[in-house]
GROMACS .gro file of C-alpha atoms in nm:
model
  196
    1UNK     CA    1  14.772  11.930  13.286
    2UNK     CA    2  14.807  12.106  13.638
    3UNK     CA    3  14.514  12.171  13.866
    4UNK     CA    4  14.477  12.370  14.135
    5UNK     CA    5  14.356  12.185  14.453
    6UNK     CA    6  14.030  12.282  14.437
    7UNK     CA    7  13.988  12.402  14.059
    8UNK     CA    8  13.758  12.180  13.827
    9UNK     CA    9  13.916  12.132  13.483
   10UNK     CA   10  13.723  11.998  13.216
   11UNK     CA   11  13.793  11.856  12.842
   12UNK     CA   12  13.593  11.797  12.581
   13UNK     CA   13  13.590  11.493  12.371
   14UNK     CA   14  13.374  11.439  12.074
   15UNK     CA   15  13.178  11.074  12.058
   16UNK     CA   16  13.019  10.908  11.802
   17UNK     CA   17  12.703  10.729  12.006
   18UNK     CA   18  12.696  10.421  12.143
   19UNK     CA   19  13.072  10.382  12.202
   20UNK     CA   20  13.239  10.296  12.515
   21UNK     CA   21  13.494  10.534  12.666
   22UNK     CA   22  13.737  10.419  12.891
   23UNK     CA   23  14.016  10.722  13.121
   24UNK     CA   24  14.301  10.660  13.305
   25UNK     CA   25  14.388  10.946  13.572
   26UNK     CA   26  14.669  10.989  13.807
   27UNK     CA   27  14.653  11.291  14.104
   28UNK     CA   28  15.069  11.415  14.190
   29UNK     CA   29  15.039  11.662  14.456
   30UNK     CA   30  15.309  11.920  14.402
   31UNK     CA   31  15.552  11.934  14.756
   32UNK     CA   32  15.675  12.227  14.825
   33UNK     CA   33  15.977  12.090  14.983
   34UNK     CA   34  16.145  11.952  14.756
   35UNK     CA   35  15.997  12.200  14.450
   36UNK     CA   36  15.935  11.812  14.232
   37UNK     CA   37  15.506  11.652  14.309
   38UNK     CA   38  15.516  11.370  14.473
   39UNK     CA   39  15.476  10.982  14.335
   40UNK     CA   40  15.095  10.940  14.441
   41UNK     CA   41  14.867  11.204  14.638
   42UNK     CA   42  14.734  10.980  14.956
   43UNK     CA   43  14.409  11.084  15.071
   44UNK     CA   44  14.314  11.259  14.767
   45UNK     CA   45  14.040  11.165  14.528
   46UNK     CA   46  13.880  11.347  14.216
   47UNK     CA   47  13.560  11.391  14.084
   48UNK     CA   48  13.458  11.264  13.759
   49UNK     CA   49  13.200  11.422  13.630
   50UNK     CA   50  13.069  11.326  13.252
   51UNK     CA   51  12.822  11.552  13.074
   52UNK     CA   52  12.670  11.469  12.766
   53UNK     CA   53  12.584  11.705  12.460
   54UNK     CA   54  12.204  11.784  12.561
   55UNK     CA   55  12.393  11.880  12.923
   56UNK     CA   56  12.307  11.527  13.067
   57UNK     CA   57  12.494  11.436  13.359
   58UNK     CA   58  12.604  11.096  13.231
   59UNK     CA   59  12.866  10.983  13.524
   60UNK     CA   60  12.948  11.174  13.840
   61UNK     CA   61  13.143  10.964  14.122
   62UNK     CA   62  13.408  10.986  14.312
   63UNK     CA   63  13.720  10.845  14.286
   64UNK     CA   64  14.087  10.731  14.499
   65UNK     CA   65  14.408  10.945  14.351
   66UNK     CA   66  14.445  10.760  14.039
   67UNK     CA   67  14.133  10.544  13.905
   68UNK     CA   68  13.905  10.441  13.554
   69UNK     CA   69  13.646  10.557  13.502
   70UNK     CA   70  13.435  10.439  13.214
   71UNK     CA   71  13.093  10.505  13.015
   72UNK     CA   72  12.933  10.475  12.706
   73UNK     CA   73  12.795  10.683  12.536
   74UNK     CA   74  12.432  10.708  12.364
   75UNK     CA   75  12.477  11.008  12.200
   76UNK     CA   76  12.639  11.125  11.945
   77UNK     CA   77  12.842  11.492  12.002
   78UNK     CA   78  13.095  11.679  12.238
   79UNK     CA   79  13.111  11.488  12.581
   80UNK     CA   80  13.210  11.717  12.857
   81UNK     CA   81  13.469  11.552  13.113
   82UNK     CA   82  13.533  11.767  13.427
   83UNK     CA   83  13.765  11.630  13.700
   84UNK     CA   84  13.762  11.820  14.056
   85UNK     CA   85  13.967  11.707  14.351
   86UNK     CA   86  13.784  11.671  14.709
   87UNK     CA   87  14.075  11.871  14.904
   88UNK     CA   88  13.955  11.967  15.256
   89UNK     CA   89  14.262  12.248  15.319
   90UNK     CA   90  14.062  12.539  15.415
   91UNK     CA   91  14.417  12.774  15.266
   92UNK     CA   92  14.472  12.717  14.919
   93UNK     CA   93  14.781  12.821  14.820
   94UNK     CA   94  14.936  12.912  14.526
   95UNK     CA   95  15.197  12.618  14.592
   96UNK     CA   96  14.873  12.376  14.646
   97UNK     CA   97  14.857  12.237  14.269
   98UNK     CA   98  14.845  11.896  14.130
   99UNK     CA   99  14.933  11.720  13.875
  100UNK     CA  100  14.700  11.490  13.675
  101UNK     CA  101  14.779  11.244  13.385
  102UNK     CA  102  14.493  11.155  13.215
  103UNK     CA  103  14.507  10.858  12.935
  104UNK     CA  104  14.107  10.873  12.753
  105UNK     CA  105  14.055  10.600  12.526
  106UNK     CA  106  13.725  10.607  12.300
  107UNK     CA  107  13.611  10.288  12.123
  108UNK     CA  108  13.811  10.039  12.254
  109UNK     CA  109  13.763   9.693  12.419
  110UNK     CA  110  14.038   9.549  12.576
  111UNK     CA  111  14.125   9.160  12.569
  112UNK     CA  112  14.188   8.991  12.926
  113UNK     CA  113  14.557   8.789  12.834
  114UNK     CA  114  14.459   8.607  13.164
  115UNK     CA  115  14.142   8.441  13.014
  116UNK     CA  116  14.343   8.436  12.663
  117UNK     CA  117  14.634   8.249  12.750
  118UNK     CA  118  14.362   7.965  13.010
  119UNK     CA  119  14.198   7.850  12.685
  120UNK     CA  120  14.322   7.620  12.394
  121UNK     CA  121  14.446   7.825  12.067
  122UNK     CA  122  14.109   7.760  11.873
  123UNK     CA  123  13.912   7.995  12.133
  124UNK     CA  124  14.191   8.196  12.123
  125UNK     CA  125  14.150   8.242  11.750
  126UNK     CA  126  13.765   8.296  11.855
  127UNK     CA  127  13.790   8.517  12.121
  128UNK     CA  128  14.028   8.739  11.832
  129UNK     CA  129  13.828   8.736  11.586
  130UNK     CA  130  13.550   8.861  11.779
  131UNK     CA  131  13.753   9.146  11.920
  132UNK     CA  132  13.800   9.201  11.547
  133UNK     CA  133  13.442   9.221  11.474
  134UNK     CA  134  13.408   9.444  11.736
  135UNK     CA  135  13.679   9.702  11.562
  136UNK     CA  136  13.529   9.654  11.265
  137UNK     CA  137  13.176   9.756  11.459
  138UNK     CA  138  13.350  10.034  11.605
  139UNK     CA  139  13.533  10.204  11.251
  140UNK     CA  140  13.186  10.154  11.121
  141UNK     CA  141  12.981  10.350  11.387
  142UNK     CA  142  13.271  10.602  11.386
  143UNK     CA  143  13.298  10.611  11.005
  144UNK     CA  144  12.891  10.715  11.023
  145UNK     CA  145  12.917  10.938  11.259
  146UNK     CA  146  13.189  11.184  11.078
  147UNK     CA  147  12.940  11.115  10.737
  148UNK     CA  148  12.672  11.296  10.992
  149UNK     CA  149  12.895  11.576  11.118
  150UNK     CA  150  13.021  11.672  10.748
  151UNK     CA  151  12.622  11.636  10.630
  152UNK     CA  152  12.526  11.893  10.863
  153UNK     CA  153  12.836  12.093  10.779
  154UNK     CA  154  12.766  12.046  10.435
  155UNK     CA  155  12.356  12.217  10.459
  156UNK     CA  156  12.472  12.428  10.688
  157UNK     CA  157  12.722  12.588  10.432
  158UNK     CA  158  12.492  12.559  10.152
  159UNK     CA  159  12.259  12.737  10.394
  160UNK     CA  160  12.498  13.038  10.478
  161UNK     CA  161  12.613  13.045  10.073
  162UNK     CA  162  12.253  13.106  10.000
  163UNK     CA  163  12.191  13.345  10.312
  164UNK     CA  164  12.434  13.554  10.148
  165UNK     CA  165  12.335  13.561   9.779
  166UNK     CA  166  12.006  13.681   9.888
  167UNK     CA  167  12.212  13.942  10.133
  168UNK     CA  168  12.410  14.056   9.734
  169UNK     CA  169  12.063  14.135   9.596
  170UNK     CA  170  11.937  14.323   9.866
  171UNK     CA  171  12.213  14.534   9.911
  172UNK     CA  172  12.274  14.580   9.508
  173UNK     CA  173  11.818  14.680   9.503
  174UNK     CA  174  11.922  14.967   9.763
  175UNK     CA  175  12.170  15.111   9.619
  176UNK     CA  176  12.017  15.104   9.317
  177UNK     CA  177  11.720  15.275   9.516
  178UNK     CA  178  11.944  15.522   9.684
  179UNK     CA  179  12.083  15.610   9.380
  180UNK     CA  180  11.743  15.693   9.178
  181UNK     CA  181  11.632  15.885   9.503
  182UNK     CA  182  11.981  16.108   9.526
  183UNK     CA  183  11.942  16.160   9.102
  184UNK     CA  184  11.577  16.263   9.195
  185UNK     CA  185  11.626  16.484   9.513
  186UNK     CA  186  11.937  16.662   9.295
  187UNK     CA  187  11.700  16.730   8.994
  188UNK     CA  188  11.421  16.887   9.236
  189UNK     CA  189  11.655  17.078   9.388
  190UNK     CA  190  11.825  17.192   9.103
  191UNK     CA  191  11.492  17.317   8.943
  192UNK     CA  192  11.373  17.529   9.236
  193UNK     CA  193  11.670  17.692   9.290
  194UNK     CA  194  11.671  17.796   8.900
  195UNK     CA  195  12.013  17.680   8.830
  196UNK     CA  196  11.887  17.436   8.500
   0.00000   0.00000   0.00000
């Protein structure tokens, strides 16, 4: 995505609880003379801020022009991940824009291939098995989180349907009472004018 040098850009990630999140990013600065983004942006850093669904700041740190950040969520819900450059330019023009490449991986545990190659075959199988077990636990947590969200949605839908029913009954009663009142008022009017 593109961003101004002093502009803060945020994304929202829906993350289950107890889940590892790893983000890789790279910043490129626009070059006015080449009319292209430079491959790197030396001297430019990024403030990365992560907020929980309750608004608590989980991570706030300054990184370089490219880097990796990680955090573990302890609440399930929408986490807000914000990026802002540490640009110190006094004059920010329309030409001073940044391109940010972002890769966020939720719930992945990475295998260190060098460790696996150094071990013998039995240990390699054991490590890969542990990795698969971790992935199964992650999938289970993800499914539990989705069930929890589905249950909340179902309860909200049922409450809304119940409220609609009572609102329809109230509207019907109001309509009947207004009709009865109009009939009585017209009858009294005709009697007072001696038209009936």
